[in-house]
XYZ file of C-alpha atoms in Angstrom:
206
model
C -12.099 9.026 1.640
C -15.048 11.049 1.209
C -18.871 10.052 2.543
C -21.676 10.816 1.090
C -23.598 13.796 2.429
C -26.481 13.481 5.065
C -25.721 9.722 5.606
C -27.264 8.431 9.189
C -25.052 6.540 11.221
C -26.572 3.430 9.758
C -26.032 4.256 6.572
C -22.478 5.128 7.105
C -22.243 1.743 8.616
C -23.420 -0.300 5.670
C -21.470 1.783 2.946
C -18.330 0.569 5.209
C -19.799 -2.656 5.289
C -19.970 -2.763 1.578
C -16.513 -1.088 0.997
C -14.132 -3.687 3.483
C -16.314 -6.459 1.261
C -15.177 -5.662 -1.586
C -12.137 -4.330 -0.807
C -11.210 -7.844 0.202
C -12.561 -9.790 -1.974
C -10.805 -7.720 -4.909
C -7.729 -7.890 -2.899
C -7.621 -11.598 -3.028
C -9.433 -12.610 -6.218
C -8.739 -9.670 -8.101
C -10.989 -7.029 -9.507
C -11.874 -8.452 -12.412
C -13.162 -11.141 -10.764
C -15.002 -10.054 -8.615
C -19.180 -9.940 -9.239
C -21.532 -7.650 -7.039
C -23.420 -10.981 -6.542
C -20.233 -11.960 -4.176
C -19.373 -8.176 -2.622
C -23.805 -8.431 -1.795
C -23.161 -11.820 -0.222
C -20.409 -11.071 1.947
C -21.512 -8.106 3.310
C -24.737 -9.180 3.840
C -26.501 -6.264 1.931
C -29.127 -5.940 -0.764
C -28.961 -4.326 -3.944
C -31.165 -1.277 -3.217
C -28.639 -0.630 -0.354
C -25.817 -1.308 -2.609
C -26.562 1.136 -5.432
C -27.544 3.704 -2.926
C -24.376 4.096 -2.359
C -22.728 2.906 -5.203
C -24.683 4.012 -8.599
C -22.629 1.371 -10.457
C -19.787 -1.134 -10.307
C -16.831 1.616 -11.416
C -18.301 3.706 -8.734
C -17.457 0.566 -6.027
C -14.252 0.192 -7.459
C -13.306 3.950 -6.943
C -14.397 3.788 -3.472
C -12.233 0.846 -2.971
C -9.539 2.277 -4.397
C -9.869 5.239 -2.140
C -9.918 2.965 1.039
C -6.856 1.151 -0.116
C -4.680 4.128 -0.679
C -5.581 5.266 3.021
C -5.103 2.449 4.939
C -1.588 1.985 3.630
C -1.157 5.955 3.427
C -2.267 6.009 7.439
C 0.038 2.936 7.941
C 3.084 3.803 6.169
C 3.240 7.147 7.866
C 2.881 6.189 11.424
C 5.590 2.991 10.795
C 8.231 5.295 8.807
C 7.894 8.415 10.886
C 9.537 6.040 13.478
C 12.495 5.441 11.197
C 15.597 7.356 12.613
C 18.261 5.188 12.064
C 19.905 2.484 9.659
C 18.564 -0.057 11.816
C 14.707 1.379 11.630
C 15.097 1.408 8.076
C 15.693 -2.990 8.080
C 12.905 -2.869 10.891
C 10.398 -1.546 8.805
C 11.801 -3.282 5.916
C 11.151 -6.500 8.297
C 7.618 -5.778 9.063
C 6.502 -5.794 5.658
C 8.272 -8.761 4.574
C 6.682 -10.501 7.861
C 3.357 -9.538 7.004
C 3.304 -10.760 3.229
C 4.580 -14.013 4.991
C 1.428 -14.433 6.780
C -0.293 -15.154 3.105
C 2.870 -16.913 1.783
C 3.041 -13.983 0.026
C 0.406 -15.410 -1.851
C -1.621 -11.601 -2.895
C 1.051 -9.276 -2.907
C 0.734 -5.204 -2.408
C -3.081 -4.265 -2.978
C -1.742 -1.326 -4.630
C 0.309 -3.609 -7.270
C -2.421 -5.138 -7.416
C -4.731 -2.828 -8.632
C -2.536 -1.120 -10.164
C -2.251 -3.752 -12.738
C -5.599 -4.143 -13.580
C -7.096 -0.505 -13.125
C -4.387 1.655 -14.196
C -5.375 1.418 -18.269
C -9.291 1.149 -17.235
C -10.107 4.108 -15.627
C -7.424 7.480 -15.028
C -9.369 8.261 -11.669
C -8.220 5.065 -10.384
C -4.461 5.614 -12.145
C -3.978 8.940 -10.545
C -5.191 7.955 -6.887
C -2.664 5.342 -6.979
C -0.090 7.487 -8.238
C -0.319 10.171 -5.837
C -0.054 7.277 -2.851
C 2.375 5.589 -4.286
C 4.229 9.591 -4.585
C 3.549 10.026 -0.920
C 4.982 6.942 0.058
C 8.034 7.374 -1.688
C 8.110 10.624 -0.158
C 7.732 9.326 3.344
C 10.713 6.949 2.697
C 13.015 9.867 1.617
C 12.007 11.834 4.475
C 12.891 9.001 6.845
C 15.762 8.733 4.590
C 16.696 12.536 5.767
C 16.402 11.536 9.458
C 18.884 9.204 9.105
C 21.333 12.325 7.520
C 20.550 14.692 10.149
C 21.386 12.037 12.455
C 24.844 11.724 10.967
C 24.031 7.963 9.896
C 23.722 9.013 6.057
C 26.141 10.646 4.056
C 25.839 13.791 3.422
C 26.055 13.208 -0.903
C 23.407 10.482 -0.815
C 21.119 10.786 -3.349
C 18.118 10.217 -1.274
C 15.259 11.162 -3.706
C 16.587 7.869 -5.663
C 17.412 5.621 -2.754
C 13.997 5.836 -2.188
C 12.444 5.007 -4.902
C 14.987 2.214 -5.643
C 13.988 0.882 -2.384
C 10.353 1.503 -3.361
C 11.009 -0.634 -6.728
C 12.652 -3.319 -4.697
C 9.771 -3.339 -2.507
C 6.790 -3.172 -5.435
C 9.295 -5.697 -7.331
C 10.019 -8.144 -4.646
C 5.910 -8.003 -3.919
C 4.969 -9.728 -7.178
C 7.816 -12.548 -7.151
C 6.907 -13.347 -3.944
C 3.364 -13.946 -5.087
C 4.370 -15.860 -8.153
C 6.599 -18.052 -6.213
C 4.058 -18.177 -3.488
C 7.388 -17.653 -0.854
C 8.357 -14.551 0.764
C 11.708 -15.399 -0.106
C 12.390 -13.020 -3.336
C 10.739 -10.403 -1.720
C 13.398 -10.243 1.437
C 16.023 -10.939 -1.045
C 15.168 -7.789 -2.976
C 14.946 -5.596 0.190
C 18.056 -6.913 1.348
C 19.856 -5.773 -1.736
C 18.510 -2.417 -1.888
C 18.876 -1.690 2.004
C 22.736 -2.983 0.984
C 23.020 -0.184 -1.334
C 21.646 2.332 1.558
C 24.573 0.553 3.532
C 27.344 2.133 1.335
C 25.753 5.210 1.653
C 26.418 5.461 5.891
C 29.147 7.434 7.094
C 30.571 4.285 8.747
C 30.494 0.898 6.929
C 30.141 -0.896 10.111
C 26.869 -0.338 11.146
């Protein structure tokens, strides 16, 4: 995420400040609903400081979109650059399942999330979310690969699609989850797509 130019410490601070405010109140209200009024409230900032650093409310949402895709970005590659095995793969499909669980998986993935609201309002927004959403899938196919040079996968597996079925399980199993307000669908939907990596090992076994 880029900062502004010649920004003092301070001023770096309170565009943070700003950003995690919003970010968080988007993430669990939703972006449509969410007023500057509430983003200057929470972070405790005024409206000079605000537009300072954010000429106008698309401009906010931009930056918020560009925080998003990092954190998960910087948090997806650490956790699945561990992944060298089948049972790494159901570890880190575990940790994300146990998160959601901590809000009943009552917002789902920011990145749904936004998705759904942004991605026919403004193409900068689209296209950030795109190319995370490419990396990611990326990340789980390479991970995917570890588990073939390890001799775990098959050789034939057709990894650039197990990924992004498990990414579609994942993305899919998000947004019942927060309808049903239960984490439930969303580990049932892993599990299912984690069984079809399963047929693809070189022993059934595992």
């Amino acid at each position: 995420m880029d900062t502004p130019a010649r920004l003092t410490a301070r001023g770096v601070a309170t565009r943070e400040r700003i950003l995690l405010a919003a970010a968080r109140l988007m993430y669990v209200r939703g972006v449509g609903a969410t007023l500057l009024d509430d983003v200057l409230a929470t972070s405790g900032t005024s409206k000079s400081q605000l537009y300072r650093h954010f000429p106008d409310r698309q401009a906010l949402i931009e930056g918020v979109v560009d925080l998003q895709c990092a954190q998960i970005l910087a948090r997806e590659r650490l956790d699945l650059a561990r992944v060298r095995s089948f049972a790494g793969l159901q570890r880190w499909a575990t940790a994300l399942v146990e998160n959601n669980a901590l809000q009943n998986g009552a917002y789902g993935c920011v990145l749904g999330s936004m998705t759904s609201e942004l991605a026919g309002q403004s193409e900068r927004a689209r296209l950030t979310i795109k190319a995370t959403f490419d990396e990611w899938v990326d990340l789980i196919e390479r991970a995917l690969g570890r588990l073939r040079d390890n001799d775990e996968l098959r050789p034939d597996a057709d990894t650039p699609n197990i990924a992004i079925g498990l990414m579609a399980a994942l993305q899919g199993g998000y947004v019942l989850a927060r309808t049903a307000h239960t984490i439930t669908p969303m580990r049932t939907a892993l599990d299912l797509a984690l069984g079809h990596v399963h047929q693809h090992l070189r022993s059934t076994t595992t």
